[in-house]
Amino acid sequence: MLNLLGMPASASAHAGEIDQMIVLVHWLMLVLFVGWGAFFIFVLTKFRRGANPTASYEGAKGKFAKSTEVAVALIEVLLLVFYAIPAWAKRVTNFPSGSDAVIVRVIGQQFAWNVQYPGKDGRFGRTLPTLISADNPIGIDRTDPDAKDDIVTINQLNVPVGRPVLVHLTSMDVIHSFGLYEMRIKQDAVPGMEMPVWFVPTVTTDDMRAKLKDPGFTYEITCSQLCGLGHYRMRGFVTVQSDADFQKWLAEQAPKP
Ligand SMILES: [Cu+2]
């Protein structure tokens, strides 16, 4: 069913759960589509003018239609209670913390994704709107001791495989939407608010290239909210790598004293 729906490859720990729900909802929709379509044709023939020269003012009295409605509503309630609500509850509680978690800030902007890593000290440095310039897209204040080792990248998010990644998501201008399709992540980035969103990547970029037999494959951050004229080109890239490669990358990116 997943291939039938044309879903992107899955590469996060919770992707299976989301996919299961999408598949169930689509099965339900398929049954409803066929069922209601058949019912429509049935009604067209049964109540055709030729067979019913006089209108019946009492109408049809069959119980079938009502019980079908009740059954559909019941299935929808089951999907909501047993799949959607528990899946959502896991996304919005128990955010990863502690030394295992990789914590980053992602700041949407027309039309790029800025990423801030806290550096070795694990503390995000101050950012000030007045310092924003072409060289300093998030306005980081390097005089702040916490900011000295912070790493800032544009349109590039590196994450280690198998470790929880917690993204503090915000926007500096309009509403954007942070979409990582293979991770089954989508969250609006709203100016003035910081939204936490998290996932555990399970397949490195290299492994996914091998799996898909596509050497040019990269995970992408897709802006999923029409945010202006350049919306189409607002995409970033995600590199999922081994923890050793990730540490090496962090060391390479660290600001030189
Ligand atoms: Cu956008």
Coordinates of C-alpha atoms and ligand atoms in Angstrom, one line a residue:
M1 CA 0.0 0.0 0.0
L2 CA 2.8 2.4 0.9
N3 CA 4.4 2.1 -2.6
L4 CA 1.0 2.4 -4.1
L5 CA 0.7 5.8 -2.3
G6 CA 4.1 6.9 -3.6
M7 CA 5.3 7.7 -0.1
P8 CA 8.9 8.8 0.3
A9 CA 11.4 6.3 1.9
S10 CA 11.2 6.3 5.7
A11 CA 14.2 7.1 7.8
S12 CA 13.1 7.9 11.3
A13 CA 12.2 5.8 14.4
H14 CA 8.5 7.0 14.4
A15 CA 8.0 6.8 10.6
G16 CA 6.5 3.3 10.7
E17 CA 3.8 4.5 13.1
I18 CA 2.8 7.5 11.0
D19 CA 2.8 5.3 7.8
Q20 CA 0.6 2.7 9.5
M21 CA -1.9 5.5 10.2
I22 CA -1.7 6.9 6.7
V23 CA -2.3 3.4 5.2
L24 CA -5.3 2.7 7.5
V25 CA -6.9 6.1 6.7
H26 CA -6.4 5.5 3.0
W27 CA -8.0 2.0 3.2
L28 CA -11.0 3.5 5.0
M29 CA -11.2 6.2 2.3
L30 CA -11.0 3.6 -0.5
V31 CA -13.8 1.6 1.1
L32 CA -15.9 4.8 1.5
F33 CA -15.2 5.9 -2.1
V34 CA -16.3 2.5 -3.6
G35 CA -19.2 2.2 -1.1
W36 CA -20.7 5.6 -1.6
G37 CA -20.1 5.4 -5.4
A38 CA -22.0 2.0 -5.5
F39 CA -24.8 3.5 -3.3
F40 CA -25.1 6.5 -5.6
I41 CA -25.6 4.2 -8.7
F42 CA -28.0 2.0 -6.7
V43 CA -30.1 5.0 -5.8
L44 CA -30.1 6.3 -9.4
T45 CA -31.6 3.1 -10.7
K46 CA -33.9 2.2 -7.8
F47 CA -35.6 5.6 -7.6
R48 CA -35.6 6.3 -11.3
R49 CA -38.7 8.1 -12.6
G50 CA -39.8 5.1 -14.7
A51 CA -40.1 2.8 -11.7
N52 CA -41.6 5.4 -9.5
P53 CA -44.2 7.4 -11.4
T54 CA -45.6 8.9 -8.1
A55 CA -43.3 10.4 -5.6
S56 CA -43.3 8.8 -2.2
Y57 CA -43.6 11.5 0.5
E58 CA -42.6 9.1 3.2
G59 CA -39.1 8.4 1.7
A60 CA -37.0 5.2 2.1
K61 CA -37.1 3.5 5.5
G62 CA -34.1 1.1 5.2
K63 CA -31.9 0.7 8.2
F64 CA -28.8 -0.1 6.2
A65 CA -27.8 3.5 5.4
K66 CA -28.0 4.5 9.1
S67 CA -26.1 1.5 10.4
T68 CA -23.4 2.1 7.8
E69 CA -23.1 5.8 8.9
V70 CA -22.7 4.6 12.5
A71 CA -20.1 2.0 11.5
V72 CA -18.0 4.6 9.6
A73 CA -18.2 7.0 12.5
L74 CA -17.1 4.2 14.8
I75 CA -14.1 3.3 12.7
E76 CA -13.1 7.0 12.6
V77 CA -13.3 7.2 16.4
L78 CA -11.1 4.0 16.7
L79 CA -8.5 5.5 14.3
L80 CA -8.5 8.7 16.3
V81 CA -8.3 7.1 19.8
F82 CA -6.0 4.2 19.1
Y83 CA -3.7 5.6 16.4
A84 CA -3.8 9.4 16.0
I85 CA -4.0 10.6 19.6
P86 CA -1.3 8.2 21.0
A87 CA 1.1 9.0 18.1
W88 CA 0.6 12.7 18.6
A89 CA 1.0 12.4 22.4
K90 CA 4.4 10.8 21.8
R91 CA 5.4 13.7 19.6
V92 CA 4.5 16.4 22.1
T93 CA 5.6 14.9 25.3
N94 CA 9.0 13.4 26.5
F95 CA 11.1 15.6 24.4
P96 CA 14.6 14.3 24.3
S97 CA 17.0 15.7 26.8
G98 CA 20.3 14.8 28.3
S99 CA 23.7 14.2 26.7
D100 CA 22.4 11.8 24.1
A101 CA 20.2 14.4 22.4
V102 CA 21.4 16.7 19.7
I103 CA 19.8 20.1 20.2
V104 CA 19.7 22.6 17.4
R105 CA 17.9 25.8 16.6
V106 CA 16.4 26.2 13.1
I107 CA 15.4 29.6 12.0
G108 CA 13.3 30.0 8.8
Q109 CA 13.8 33.0 6.7
Q110 CA 12.6 34.2 3.2
F111 CA 14.0 32.0 1.6
A112 CA 16.5 29.9 3.6
W113 CA 16.9 27.7 6.6
N114 CA 19.4 28.9 9.2
V115 CA 20.8 26.4 11.6
Q116 CA 22.5 27.2 14.9
Y117 CA 24.4 24.5 16.9
P118 CA 25.3 25.4 20.5
G119 CA 28.9 24.3 20.2
K120 CA 31.0 22.5 22.8
D121 CA 29.5 24.4 25.8
G122 CA 26.0 23.2 24.9
R123 CA 24.6 26.7 25.3
F124 CA 23.1 28.7 22.5
G125 CA 24.6 32.2 22.2
R126 CA 22.5 35.3 22.2
T127 CA 21.1 36.6 18.9
L128 CA 20.1 40.2 18.2
P129 CA 18.0 41.5 15.4
T130 CA 20.2 44.6 15.1
L131 CA 23.2 42.4 14.3
I132 CA 21.6 40.7 11.3
S133 CA 23.5 41.2 8.1
A134 CA 24.5 39.3 5.0
D135 CA 27.5 37.8 6.9
N136 CA 25.5 37.2 10.0
P137 CA 22.0 35.9 8.9
I138 CA 20.7 35.1 12.4
G139 CA 22.4 38.1 14.2
I140 CA 24.5 36.1 16.5
D141 CA 26.3 38.2 19.1
R142 CA 29.9 36.8 19.2
T143 CA 30.8 38.9 22.2
D144 CA 28.5 36.7 24.3
P145 CA 30.6 34.0 25.9
D146 CA 28.0 31.4 25.0
A147 CA 28.1 32.4 21.4
K148 CA 31.9 32.0 20.9
D149 CA 31.7 28.4 19.9
D150 CA 28.3 28.4 18.2
I151 CA 28.1 27.0 14.7
V152 CA 25.8 28.6 12.2
T153 CA 25.1 27.0 8.8
I154 CA 22.7 28.0 6.0
N155 CA 20.5 25.3 4.4
Q156 CA 22.6 22.5 5.9
L157 CA 21.6 20.4 8.9
N158 CA 23.9 17.6 9.9
V159 CA 22.7 15.0 12.4
P160 CA 24.0 11.7 13.7
V161 CA 22.2 8.5 13.1
G162 CA 20.4 6.8 16.0
R163 CA 20.5 9.8 18.4
P164 CA 17.4 11.9 19.1
V165 CA 17.5 15.3 17.4
L166 CA 15.5 18.1 19.1
V167 CA 14.9 21.1 16.8
H168 CA 13.9 24.4 18.3
L169 CA 12.1 25.9 15.4
T170 CA 11.3 29.5 14.7
S171 CA 11.1 32.0 11.9
M172 CA 12.4 35.6 11.5
D173 CA 9.8 36.9 9.1
V174 CA 6.7 35.0 8.0
I175 CA 5.2 31.5 8.7
H176 CA 7.3 28.8 7.1
S177 CA 6.9 25.0 7.5
F178 CA 9.7 22.7 8.3
G179 CA 9.2 19.5 6.3
L180 CA 11.4 16.5 6.5
Y181 CA 9.5 14.0 4.5
E182 CA 11.7 10.9 5.0
M183 CA 11.7 11.6 8.8
R184 CA 7.9 12.1 8.7
I185 CA 8.3 15.5 10.3
K186 CA 6.3 18.6 9.5
Q187 CA 6.0 21.6 11.7
D188 CA 5.1 25.3 11.1
A189 CA 7.8 27.8 11.9
V190 CA 6.1 30.9 13.4
P191 CA 7.7 34.2 14.0
G192 CA 7.9 35.0 17.8
M193 CA 7.4 31.4 18.8
E194 CA 9.8 28.6 19.3
M195 CA 8.4 25.2 18.5
P196 CA 10.1 22.0 19.6
V197 CA 10.1 19.1 17.2
W198 CA 12.1 15.9 17.4
F199 CA 12.9 12.7 15.6
V200 CA 15.5 9.9 15.7
P201 CA 17.1 9.4 12.3
T202 CA 17.6 5.7 11.5
V203 CA 19.3 5.6 8.1
T204 CA 22.4 7.5 7.1
T205 CA 22.5 9.5 3.9
D206 CA 25.0 7.0 2.5
D207 CA 22.9 4.0 3.4
M208 CA 19.8 5.6 1.9
R209 CA 21.7 6.2 -1.3
A210 CA 22.7 2.5 -1.4
K211 CA 19.1 1.4 -0.5
L212 CA 17.5 3.6 -3.2
K213 CA 20.3 2.9 -5.7
D214 CA 20.5 6.7 -6.2
P215 CA 24.0 8.1 -5.6
G216 CA 22.6 11.7 -5.8
F217 CA 20.0 11.3 -3.1
T218 CA 20.0 13.8 -0.2
Y219 CA 17.5 14.3 2.6
E220 CA 15.9 17.7 2.2
I221 CA 14.2 20.3 4.3
T222 CA 11.3 21.4 2.3
C223 CA 9.4 24.6 3.1
S224 CA 5.8 23.3 3.2
Q225 CA 4.1 26.6 3.6
L226 CA 3.7 29.1 0.7
C227 CA 5.8 31.9 2.1
G228 CA 6.5 34.3 -0.7
L229 CA 7.9 34.6 -4.2
G230 CA 11.0 32.5 -3.5
H231 CA 9.1 29.7 -1.7
Y232 CA 10.0 27.2 -4.4
R233 CA 13.7 27.6 -3.8
M234 CA 13.5 27.5 0.0
R235 CA 15.1 24.1 0.6
G236 CA 17.8 22.9 2.8
F237 CA 19.7 19.7 3.0
V238 CA 20.0 17.2 5.8
T239 CA 23.1 14.9 6.1
V240 CA 22.6 11.9 8.4
Q241 CA 25.9 10.5 9.3
S242 CA 27.6 8.2 11.8
D243 CA 28.3 9.8 15.2
A244 CA 32.1 9.8 14.5
D245 CA 31.6 11.7 11.2
F246 CA 29.2 14.1 12.9
Q247 CA 31.7 14.9 15.6
K248 CA 34.3 15.4 12.9
W249 CA 32.0 17.7 11.0
L250 CA 31.3 19.7 14.2
A251 CA 35.0 20.2 14.8
E252 CA 35.5 21.3 11.2
Q253 CA 32.7 23.9 11.4
A254 CA 33.7 25.3 14.8
P255 CA 34.7 28.9 14.6
K256 CA 38.4 29.4 14.5
P257 CA 39.7 31.5 17.4
Ligands
CU1 CU 9.2 29.2 3.5

